[in-house]
Amino acid sequence: MMENRQSLLAAWVSVISNIFLTIIKIVSGVLFKSQVLLADGIHNAADVVASAVSLGSMKISNQPADEDHPYGHGKAEVVSSAFVSIILILAAIYIGYESIMALFEPASEAHWIAFIAAIISLVWKYALYVYTMRIGKRQRSKGLIATAYDHLADVYASLAAVIGIGVSLLNQFITIPYAQYGDPIAGIIVAILILNLAIHMMKDSIDILMEASLPVERNHRYLETIRSNAHVKRIDSVRARNHGHYVLVDVRVAVSADLSIQQGHDVCKQIKKSIIAMDDEVTEVLVHLNPWYEEDQHISKTEIHFH
């Protein structure tokens, strides 16, 4: 319960911070004609929606399994992560377009207040990224981790804004070729960085929603744990999938056909207990038993199928 409160607190901090930073960036960008700061402010406005969606998804994902959702609601956070990545992609396209258009217009003179606003955003967003990512990883919250990556995208944006506006300001004292366009050029760089980050987030979300298998190395850890059970004569398949902030594992093994139903049941319990003890992200292990006969000895225990 305490850990859940920490996740919700982190989500609320993200929402309130994004609202505050959105106001600072948009007002500063409009007043002092900073294209990169205005674009970053629009991006932050989208982040408010993304943070709110993440907050809602965490409340849903923490609900217990029910009749309609027997495996729980963990994928709610994955859907939230995919939604955040879409928002980032749209923000990147907007920032890139507006920045490119600004290159064909007379350059605006940079202002110190816009520069200070960009620095405040950079420091604030980096602190939010570290804080949110730490709690997201501790709670294995896909929604919170997506929010943390969203903060990281803002760190890139704010860093580019600081550099772009800073170069423009420096040009007032030292002549630097094309420095007056440092602001929109920084905006283009920001768009590329955010787009790259969003595509990776989208790929991860799609993999989980499509129930892609976990990495082979992780499956092999389950394999070794199962193989250590003395009653297991053959391992037919091991399937594991990420279901949001927890993992589900399906196992098919062969045990001696001479075992009683009670003995087979005990083997299932032993396998389940050992896998959960080995990996605390696993919340459910389904074990299916196949009969094994003496004539099956020629079938190797290493003929495993990973799905």
Short mmCIF file of C-alpha atoms in Angstrom, two decimals, residues 43-145:
data_model
loop_
_atom_site.label_atom_id
_atom_site.label_comp_id
_atom_site.label_asym_id
_atom_site.label_seq_id
_atom_site.Cartn_x
_atom_site.Cartn_y
_atom_site.Cartn_z
CA HIS A 43 5.14 19.75 -25.78
CA ASN A 44 4.74 20.25 -22.02
CA ALA A 45 1.02 20.90 -22.49
CA ALA A 46 0.78 17.48 -24.14
CA ASP A 47 2.74 16.08 -21.21
CA VAL A 48 -0.01 17.23 -18.84
CA VAL A 49 -2.43 14.95 -20.70
CA ALA A 50 0.14 12.12 -20.78
CA SER A 51 0.79 12.40 -17.03
CA ALA A 52 -2.94 12.39 -16.29
CA VAL A 53 -3.39 9.27 -18.43
CA SER A 54 -0.46 7.61 -16.65
CA LEU A 55 -2.02 8.44 -13.28
CA GLY A 56 -5.33 6.90 -14.30
CA SER A 57 -3.67 3.79 -15.73
CA MET A 58 -1.79 3.15 -12.48
CA LYS A 59 -5.04 3.17 -10.52
CA ILE A 60 -6.56 0.68 -12.98
CA SER A 61 -3.50 -1.60 -13.16
CA ASN A 62 -3.40 -1.98 -9.37
CA GLN A 63 -6.93 -3.36 -9.24
CA PRO A 64 -7.10 -7.09 -8.43
CA ALA A 65 -8.01 -9.71 -11.02
CA ASP A 66 -11.73 -10.15 -11.59
CA GLU A 67 -14.09 -12.33 -13.64
CA ASP A 68 -13.61 -10.23 -16.79
CA HIS A 69 -9.85 -9.83 -16.32
CA PRO A 70 -8.58 -13.09 -14.75
CA TYR A 71 -4.93 -12.15 -15.36
CA GLY A 72 -5.27 -8.75 -13.72
CA HIS A 73 -5.21 -5.22 -15.15
CA GLY A 74 -1.44 -4.80 -15.56
CA LYS A 75 -1.62 -3.97 -19.27
CA ALA A 76 -3.48 -0.74 -18.51
CA GLU A 77 -0.08 0.85 -17.88
CA VAL A 78 1.25 -0.53 -21.16
CA VAL A 79 -1.64 1.08 -23.04
CA SER A 80 -0.81 4.30 -21.18
CA SER A 81 2.84 4.00 -22.25
CA ALA A 82 1.78 3.56 -25.89
CA PHE A 83 -0.48 6.62 -25.58
CA VAL A 84 2.38 8.69 -24.16
CA SER A 85 4.62 7.63 -27.06
CA ILE A 86 1.95 8.78 -29.56
CA ILE A 87 1.79 12.16 -27.83
CA LEU A 88 5.59 12.42 -28.01
CA ILE A 89 5.58 11.57 -31.72
CA LEU A 90 2.98 14.26 -32.43
CA ALA A 91 4.91 16.76 -30.29
CA ALA A 92 8.15 15.96 -32.15
CA ILE A 93 6.45 16.49 -35.53
CA TYR A 94 4.99 19.80 -34.35
CA ILE A 95 8.28 21.05 -32.90
CA GLY A 96 10.19 20.00 -36.04
CA TYR A 97 7.69 21.68 -38.39
CA GLU A 98 7.54 24.95 -36.46
CA SER A 99 11.33 25.08 -36.13
CA ILE A 100 11.88 24.49 -39.86
CA MET A 101 9.35 27.22 -40.71
CA ALA A 102 11.19 29.61 -38.37
CA LEU A 103 14.35 29.21 -40.48
CA PHE A 104 12.57 30.97 -43.37
CA GLU A 105 11.56 33.96 -41.25
CA PRO A 106 13.66 36.86 -39.90
CA ALA A 107 15.51 35.73 -36.79
CA SER A 108 14.19 37.05 -33.48
CA GLU A 109 16.55 38.52 -30.90
CA ALA A 110 17.14 36.20 -27.95
CA HIS A 111 16.26 37.36 -24.44
CA TRP A 112 17.85 36.56 -21.09
CA ILE A 113 14.52 35.74 -19.43
CA ALA A 114 13.82 33.07 -22.04
CA PHE A 115 17.30 31.68 -21.36
CA ILE A 116 16.63 31.56 -17.59
CA ALA A 117 13.25 29.87 -18.20
CA ALA A 118 14.99 27.18 -20.26
CA ILE A 119 17.57 26.59 -17.49
CA ILE A 120 14.83 26.27 -14.85
CA SER A 121 13.04 23.74 -17.05
CA LEU A 122 16.25 21.76 -17.63
CA VAL A 123 17.08 21.43 -13.93
CA TRP A 124 13.49 20.77 -12.87
CA LYS A 125 12.85 18.15 -15.55
CA TYR A 126 16.10 16.30 -14.86
CA ALA A 127 15.21 16.08 -11.16
CA LEU A 128 11.73 14.80 -12.11
CA TYR A 129 13.25 12.23 -14.49
CA VAL A 130 15.57 10.81 -11.79
CA TYR A 131 12.81 10.79 -9.16
CA THR A 132 10.12 9.25 -11.38
CA MET A 133 12.40 6.65 -12.97
CA ARG A 134 13.67 5.49 -9.57
CA ILE A 135 10.15 4.91 -8.27
CA GLY A 136 8.94 3.49 -11.61
CA LYS A 137 11.68 0.85 -11.66
CA ARG A 138 11.18 0.02 -7.99
CA GLN A 139 7.44 -0.51 -8.56
CA ARG A 140 7.93 -1.98 -12.06
CA SER A 141 5.33 0.54 -13.27
CA LYS A 142 5.30 0.81 -17.08
CA GLY A 143 3.15 3.93 -16.88
CA LEU A 144 5.49 5.68 -14.46
CA ILE A 145 8.57 4.64 -16.45
#
